[in-house]
């Protein structure tokens, strides 16, 4: 085993030692929560995902982004799926339009589950299960999903804008954001790996290509971005500073494959967002990424899976908190 594996092993040991995550309620989740109340629930989710994701593999990225967003705002309570009411904008109104496809996907699974067992299975659990199953379908890792989450009744756009880590964040701010949710440096580094199947709109990083300091022009690119890669993006993808429609793969060439391409790109200074580039500005994070990029994918799968379990437990509602929504977009007594 080479020197480069050492920091990663340290991270693994630390992650195992940290048992208490996800706030006071997380321990109340358990695998197979619906075993008696809706025995086929997990099977219905899996079946639907296995039938549809192979024809639309990009749904996997949409789901994981939606689940992440959900857990970061008011905990994993499906608040991201709620429609705004009475003219007020909800969390989903802060989400990129591409995410909307994921909402419809979850709504369809929910209606199948409701047919089987009305009012029993939460939207928050369906989102967590469908995310896990979709990543597995595209050949990524799988992980345990303890269930028993309850659905929230409140969704506020501004909270999403304030709490979802922004693509422009530096390492300090990213880590602070993750820590505010009970997640740590390892979770930041490994959950960022979901960008292996990510896509980005040009305008979410175009200042790195055209206007990094505010002077403007192609001479004003972010020096932490590989200059050849930046020039190529300006020439072939994001040809104007204001392009808000073109989509760029975050792991070009394998953006539908859950692999190590994203981390290898980040190490080559080809991370698209400032928040991707930020990961190698921290010595410990950079060493972990270098180590993972040199290891078999199974090692990444293992640490990613562990962080997904933690993410899925952030500030969950259980017991008599919240409700089991009948429709994922609406609170029950709306
Ligand atoms: C939620 O809002 C969307 C438009 O933003 C609409 O298409 C959809 O029908 C709404 N869902 C429900 C259940 O009202
Ligand atoms: C989202 O889509 C709606 C209609 O489909 C459009 O009116 C709106 O401008 C879009 N918003 C963004 C941010 O793309
Ligand atoms: C990170 O960004 C924040 C602004 O969001 C800034 O206050 C802080 O100084 C930056 N930290 C570093 C280490 O650059
Ligand atoms: C470049 O950034 C500055 C400061 O953020 C802004 O005032 C200016 O309009 C930008 N120029 C372009 C071409 O976007
Ligand atoms: C994209 O930019 C154009 C022109 O600047 C603007 O009219 C349009 O509303 C923008 N679309 C989105 C989805 O932001």
Coordinates of C-alpha atoms and ligand atoms in Angstrom, one line a residue:
X1 CA 0.0 0.0 0.0
X2 CA 1.5 3.3 -1.1
X3 CA 1.9 6.5 0.9
X4 CA -1.1 8.1 -0.8
X5 CA -3.5 5.7 0.8
X6 CA -2.7 6.8 4.3
X7 CA -4.8 9.9 4.6
X8 CA -7.8 8.1 3.2
X9 CA -7.6 5.3 5.7
X10 CA -7.5 8.0 8.4
X11 CA -10.7 9.4 7.1
X12 CA -12.3 6.0 7.1
X13 CA -11.4 5.3 10.7
X14 CA -12.6 8.7 11.8
X15 CA -15.9 8.2 9.9
X16 CA -16.5 4.9 11.6
X17 CA -15.8 6.4 15.0
X18 CA -18.4 9.1 14.5
X19 CA -21.5 7.2 15.4
X20 CA -23.9 10.0 16.4
X21 CA -25.1 11.8 13.3
X22 CA -28.2 13.4 12.0
X23 CA -29.6 14.9 15.2
X24 CA -31.7 13.6 17.9
X25 CA -34.3 11.7 15.8
X26 CA -31.9 9.9 13.4
X27 CA -31.7 6.8 15.6
X28 CA -35.5 6.3 15.3
X29 CA -35.1 5.4 11.6
X30 CA -34.8 1.7 11.0
X31 CA -34.3 -0.5 7.9
X32 CA -37.6 -2.0 6.9
X33 CA -39.8 0.5 8.8
X34 CA -42.7 -0.4 6.5
X35 CA -42.2 -4.2 6.7
X36 CA -45.6 -4.6 8.4
X37 CA -47.5 -1.4 7.4
X38 CA -46.7 -1.6 3.7
X39 CA -44.5 -4.6 3.0
X40 CA -44.2 -4.0 -0.8
X41 CA -43.4 -0.3 -0.5
X42 CA -39.6 -0.6 -1.1
X43 CA -40.2 -3.1 -3.9
X44 CA -42.6 -0.7 -5.7
X45 CA -40.0 2.1 -5.6
X46 CA -37.2 -0.2 -6.8
X47 CA -39.4 -1.7 -9.5
X48 CA -40.4 1.7 -10.9
X49 CA -36.8 3.0 -10.8
X50 CA -35.4 -0.1 -12.5
X51 CA -38.1 0.1 -15.2
X52 CA -37.6 3.8 -16.0
X53 CA -34.1 5.0 -15.1
X54 CA -32.4 2.8 -17.8
X55 CA -34.2 4.8 -20.4
X56 CA -33.5 8.2 -18.7
X57 CA -30.3 7.7 -16.8
X58 CA -29.9 11.4 -16.1
X59 CA -32.8 11.1 -13.7
X60 CA -30.3 9.6 -11.3
X61 CA -28.4 12.9 -11.1
X62 CA -31.6 14.8 -10.7
X63 CA -32.8 12.6 -7.8
X64 CA -29.5 12.7 -5.9
X65 CA -29.5 16.5 -6.2
X66 CA -33.1 16.7 -5.1
X67 CA -32.4 14.4 -2.1
X68 CA -29.3 16.5 -1.1
X69 CA -31.3 19.7 -1.4
X70 CA -34.1 18.2 0.7
X71 CA -31.8 17.2 3.5
X72 CA -30.0 20.5 3.6
X73 CA -33.2 22.5 4.2
X74 CA -35.3 21.6 7.2
X75 CA -33.9 18.1 7.1
X76 CA -34.8 15.1 4.9
X77 CA -38.6 15.8 5.1
X78 CA -39.5 16.2 1.4
X79 CA -40.0 20.0 1.9
X80 CA -38.2 20.4 -1.5
X81 CA -41.2 18.7 -3.2
X82 CA -43.9 21.1 -1.8
X83 CA -45.5 23.5 -4.2
X84 CA -45.7 27.1 -3.1
X85 CA -49.1 28.2 -1.8
X86 CA -50.9 31.5 -1.9
X87 CA -48.3 33.1 -4.1
X88 CA -45.4 32.4 -1.8
X89 CA -42.4 30.7 -3.4
X90 CA -41.3 27.3 -2.0
X91 CA -37.9 25.6 -1.9
X92 CA -38.5 24.1 -5.3
X93 CA -38.7 27.6 -6.8
X94 CA -35.1 28.0 -5.9
X95 CA -34.1 24.8 -7.7
X96 CA -32.9 24.7 -11.3
X97 CA -35.7 23.8 -13.7
X98 CA -33.9 20.6 -14.6
X99 CA -34.8 19.3 -11.1
X100 CA -38.5 19.5 -11.9
X101 CA -38.3 16.3 -13.8
X102 CA -37.3 14.6 -10.6
X103 CA -40.4 15.9 -8.8
X104 CA -42.7 14.3 -11.4
X105 CA -40.8 11.1 -11.1
X106 CA -41.3 11.0 -7.4
X107 CA -44.9 12.0 -7.7
X108 CA -45.5 9.0 -10.0
X109 CA -43.9 6.6 -7.5
X110 CA -45.8 8.1 -4.7
X111 CA -49.2 7.5 -6.4
X112 CA -48.3 3.8 -7.0
X113 CA -47.4 3.5 -3.3
X114 CA -50.6 5.3 -2.3
X115 CA -52.6 2.8 -4.3
X116 CA -51.0 0.0 -2.3
X117 CA -51.1 1.6 1.2
X118 CA -52.8 5.0 1.4
X119 CA -51.3 7.5 3.8
X120 CA -48.5 5.2 5.1
X121 CA -45.2 5.9 3.3
X122 CA -43.7 9.3 3.4
X123 CA -42.5 11.3 0.4
X124 CA -39.2 11.8 2.3
X125 CA -38.6 8.0 2.4
X126 CA -39.6 7.6 -1.2
X127 CA -37.1 10.2 -2.3
X128 CA -34.4 8.6 -0.2
X129 CA -35.1 5.1 -1.5
X130 CA -35.5 6.1 -5.2
X131 CA -32.2 8.0 -5.0
X132 CA -30.4 5.0 -3.7
X133 CA -32.1 2.7 -6.3
X134 CA -31.4 5.0 -9.2
X135 CA -27.7 5.3 -8.4
X136 CA -27.5 1.5 -8.2
X137 CA -29.2 1.2 -11.6
X138 CA -26.6 3.3 -13.3
X139 CA -23.8 1.2 -11.8
X140 CA -23.0 3.3 -8.8
X141 CA -22.8 2.3 -5.2
X142 CA -25.7 1.2 -3.1
X143 CA -26.3 1.9 0.6
X144 CA -28.6 1.2 3.5
X145 CA -31.7 3.4 3.7
X146 CA -33.2 3.2 7.1
X147 CA -36.8 4.5 6.8
X148 CA -39.5 6.1 9.0
X149 CA -39.0 9.7 8.0
X150 CA -42.0 11.9 8.2
X151 CA -42.9 14.7 5.8
X152 CA -42.6 18.4 6.7
X153 CA -45.3 20.9 6.1
X154 CA -43.2 24.0 5.4
X155 CA -41.1 25.0 2.4
X156 CA -39.6 28.5 1.9
X157 CA -37.6 29.6 -1.1
X158 CA -35.3 31.9 0.9
X159 CA -34.2 29.0 3.2
X160 CA -33.0 27.1 0.2
X161 CA -31.1 30.1 -1.1
X162 CA -29.5 30.6 2.3
X163 CA -28.7 27.0 3.1
X164 CA -27.8 25.0 0.0
X165 CA -24.1 25.4 -0.5
X166 CA -23.5 27.7 -3.5
X167 CA -21.3 26.7 -6.4
X168 CA -19.2 29.8 -5.8
X169 CA -18.2 28.8 -2.2
X170 CA -14.6 28.4 -1.0
X171 CA -13.5 25.5 1.1
X172 CA -14.1 27.3 4.5
X173 CA -17.6 28.2 3.6
X174 CA -18.4 24.8 2.2
X175 CA -17.1 23.0 5.3
X176 CA -19.0 25.4 7.6
X177 CA -22.2 24.7 5.6
X178 CA -21.7 20.9 5.9
X179 CA -20.9 21.2 9.6
X180 CA -24.1 23.1 10.2
X181 CA -25.9 20.0 9.1
X182 CA -23.8 17.6 11.2
X183 CA -21.7 16.6 8.3
X184 CA -17.9 16.7 8.2
X185 CA -15.0 17.2 5.9
X186 CA -15.1 13.6 4.6
X187 CA -18.8 14.0 3.8
X188 CA -18.0 17.2 1.9
X189 CA -15.3 15.5 -0.1
X190 CA -17.2 12.3 -0.9
X191 CA -20.6 13.8 -1.5
X192 CA -19.1 16.2 -4.0
X193 CA -18.2 13.0 -5.9
X194 CA -21.8 12.9 -7.0
X195 CA -20.7 15.5 -9.6
X196 CA -19.3 12.5 -11.5
X197 CA -22.9 12.4 -12.9
X198 CA -23.5 16.2 -12.8
X199 CA -24.2 18.8 -15.3
X200 CA -23.9 22.6 -15.0
X201 CA -25.3 25.6 -16.9
X202 CA -22.6 27.9 -18.3
X203 CA -23.9 30.8 -16.3
X204 CA -23.2 29.0 -13.0
X205 CA -19.5 29.2 -13.7
X206 CA -19.0 31.7 -16.5
X207 CA -17.3 34.3 -14.4
X208 CA -14.5 31.7 -14.1
X209 CA -14.2 31.9 -17.9
X210 CA -14.7 35.5 -18.5
X211 CA -14.9 37.8 -15.5
X212 CA -13.1 36.4 -12.5
X213 CA -11.9 39.6 -10.9
X214 CA -14.6 41.9 -12.4
X215 CA -12.3 43.4 -15.1
X216 CA -13.9 41.2 -17.7
X217 CA -12.6 39.6 -21.0
X218 CA -11.0 36.3 -21.7
X219 CA -7.8 37.4 -19.9
X220 CA -9.9 37.5 -16.7
X221 CA -10.3 33.8 -16.2
X222 CA -9.9 32.1 -12.8
X223 CA -6.2 31.2 -12.6
X224 CA -7.1 28.1 -10.6
X225 CA -8.9 26.7 -13.7
X226 CA -6.7 24.8 -16.3
X227 CA -6.2 27.5 -19.0
X228 CA -6.5 25.1 -21.9
X229 CA -9.7 23.7 -20.5
X230 CA -11.0 27.2 -20.0
X231 CA -10.1 28.2 -23.5
X232 CA -11.8 25.1 -24.9
X233 CA -15.0 25.8 -22.9
X234 CA -15.1 29.4 -24.2
X235 CA -14.6 28.2 -27.8
X236 CA -16.9 25.2 -27.8
X237 CA -19.5 25.4 -25.0
X238 CA -20.0 28.7 -23.1
X239 CA -19.3 31.0 -26.0
X240 CA -20.7 34.1 -24.4
X241 CA -20.4 35.3 -20.7
X242 CA -24.2 35.4 -20.4
X243 CA -25.1 32.0 -21.9
X244 CA -27.7 30.6 -19.5
X245 CA -28.9 27.6 -21.6
X246 CA -25.9 25.5 -22.6
X247 CA -25.2 22.6 -20.4
X248 CA -21.7 21.3 -19.6
X249 CA -20.9 17.8 -18.2
X250 CA -19.0 18.1 -15.0
X251 CA -17.2 14.8 -15.8
X252 CA -16.9 15.1 -19.5
X253 CA -17.0 11.8 -21.4
X254 CA -18.5 9.8 -18.6
X255 CA -21.2 12.0 -17.0
X256 CA -23.7 9.1 -17.0
X257 CA -21.2 6.8 -15.3
X258 CA -20.5 6.8 -11.5
X259 CA -16.7 6.7 -11.6
X260 CA -13.6 8.5 -10.6
X261 CA -13.5 10.9 -13.6
X262 CA -14.8 13.8 -11.5
X263 CA -12.0 13.6 -8.9
X264 CA -9.4 13.1 -11.6
X265 CA -10.7 16.2 -13.3
X266 CA -10.6 18.2 -10.1
X267 CA -7.0 17.2 -9.6
X268 CA -6.2 18.4 -13.1
X269 CA -7.8 21.8 -12.2
X270 CA -10.8 21.0 -14.4
X271 CA -13.5 21.2 -11.7
X272 CA -16.3 23.5 -13.2
X273 CA -17.5 25.2 -10.1
X274 CA -15.4 27.2 -7.7
X275 CA -16.8 24.8 -5.1
X276 CA -15.2 21.9 -7.0
X277 CA -11.9 23.7 -7.4
X278 CA -12.1 24.6 -3.7
X279 CA -11.7 20.9 -2.7
X280 CA -8.1 20.9 -3.6
X281 CA -7.3 24.1 -1.8
X282 CA -7.4 22.2 1.5
X283 CA -4.4 19.9 2.0
X284 CA -6.2 17.1 3.8
X285 CA -9.1 17.1 1.3
X286 CA -6.7 17.1 -1.6
X287 CA -4.7 14.2 -0.2
X288 CA -7.9 12.2 0.2
X289 CA -9.0 12.9 -3.3
X290 CA -5.6 12.0 -4.7
X291 CA -5.8 8.7 -2.8
X292 CA -9.3 7.9 -4.0
X293 CA -8.5 8.7 -7.6
X294 CA -5.7 6.2 -7.4
X295 CA -7.8 3.4 -5.8
X296 CA -10.2 1.0 -7.3
X297 CA -13.7 2.6 -7.7
X298 CA -15.0 0.3 -4.9
X299 CA -13.1 2.4 -2.4
X300 CA -14.9 5.5 -3.5
X301 CA -18.2 3.6 -3.5
X302 CA -17.7 2.7 0.1
X303 CA -16.9 6.1 1.4
X304 CA -19.6 7.7 -0.8
X305 CA -22.2 5.2 0.5
X306 CA -21.3 6.0 4.1
X307 CA -21.7 9.7 3.6
X308 CA -25.1 9.1 1.8
X309 CA -26.4 7.3 4.9
X310 CA -25.4 10.2 7.0
X311 CA -26.9 12.7 4.6
X312 CA -30.2 10.8 4.7
X313 CA -30.4 11.2 8.4
X314 CA -29.9 14.9 8.6
X315 CA -32.6 16.5 10.9
X316 CA -35.2 13.9 10.1
X317 CA -38.7 14.1 11.5
X318 CA -40.0 10.9 13.1
X319 CA -42.8 9.6 15.3
X320 CA -45.6 12.1 15.5
X321 CA -43.7 15.0 13.9
X322 CA -44.8 16.2 10.5
X323 CA -47.2 14.1 8.6
X324 CA -47.4 11.5 5.8
X325 CA -48.4 13.5 2.8
X326 CA -51.0 12.1 0.5
X327 CA -49.5 14.1 -2.4
X328 CA -45.8 15.0 -2.4
X329 CA -46.5 18.5 -3.7
X330 CA -49.2 19.4 -1.2
X331 CA -49.6 19.4 2.6
X332 CA -52.6 17.3 3.6
X333 CA -54.8 20.1 4.8
X334 CA -54.0 22.5 2.1
Ligands
LIG1 C1 -47.4 22.1 -8.4 O1 -47.0 23.2 -9.2 C2 -46.8 22.9 -10.6 C3 -46.3 24.1 -11.3 O2 -45.3 24.8 -10.6 C4 -48.0 22.3 -11.2 O3 -47.7 22.0 -12.5 C5 -48.5 21.2 -10.4 O4 -49.8 20.7 -10.9 C6 -48.7 21.5 -8.9 N1 -49.0 20.3 -8.2 C7 -50.2 20.2 -7.5 C8 -50.4 18.9 -6.9 O5 -50.9 21.1 -7.4
LIG2 C1 -38.3 27.4 -15.7 O1 -39.3 26.9 -16.6 C2 -40.4 27.8 -16.7 C3 -41.4 27.2 -17.6 O2 -41.1 25.9 -17.9 C4 -39.9 29.2 -17.2 O3 -40.9 30.1 -17.3 C5 -38.8 29.7 -16.3 O4 -38.2 30.9 -16.8 C6 -37.7 28.7 -16.1 N1 -36.7 29.2 -15.1 C7 -35.4 28.9 -15.1 C8 -34.6 29.5 -14.0 O5 -34.9 28.2 -16.0
LIG3 C1 -14.2 32.4 1.9 O1 -15.2 33.3 1.4 C2 -15.7 34.1 2.3 C3 -16.8 35.0 1.7 O2 -17.9 34.2 1.3 C4 -14.6 35.1 2.9 O3 -15.2 35.9 3.9 C5 -13.5 34.2 3.4 O4 -12.4 35.1 3.8 C6 -13.0 33.2 2.4 N1 -12.1 32.4 3.0 C7 -10.9 32.1 2.5 C8 -10.0 31.2 3.2 O5 -10.6 32.5 1.4
LIG4 C1 -17.9 41.6 -14.6 O1 -18.1 41.6 -13.2 C2 -18.3 42.9 -12.8 C3 -18.3 42.9 -11.3 O2 -18.9 41.7 -10.8 C4 -19.6 43.4 -13.3 O3 -19.9 44.7 -12.9 C5 -19.6 43.4 -14.8 O4 -20.8 43.7 -15.4 C6 -19.2 42.0 -15.3 N1 -18.9 42.0 -16.8 C7 -19.5 41.2 -17.6 C8 -19.2 41.3 -19.0 O5 -20.3 40.3 -17.2
LIG5 C1 -31.4 33.9 -20.0 O1 -30.9 35.1 -20.4 C2 -31.9 35.9 -21.2 C3 -31.2 37.1 -21.7 O2 -30.2 37.6 -20.8 C4 -33.1 36.2 -20.4 O3 -34.0 36.9 -21.1 C5 -33.7 34.9 -19.9 O4 -34.8 35.2 -19.0 C6 -32.7 34.1 -19.1 N1 -33.3 32.7 -18.9 C7 -33.2 32.1 -17.7 C8 -33.8 30.8 -17.7 O5 -32.6 32.6 -16.8

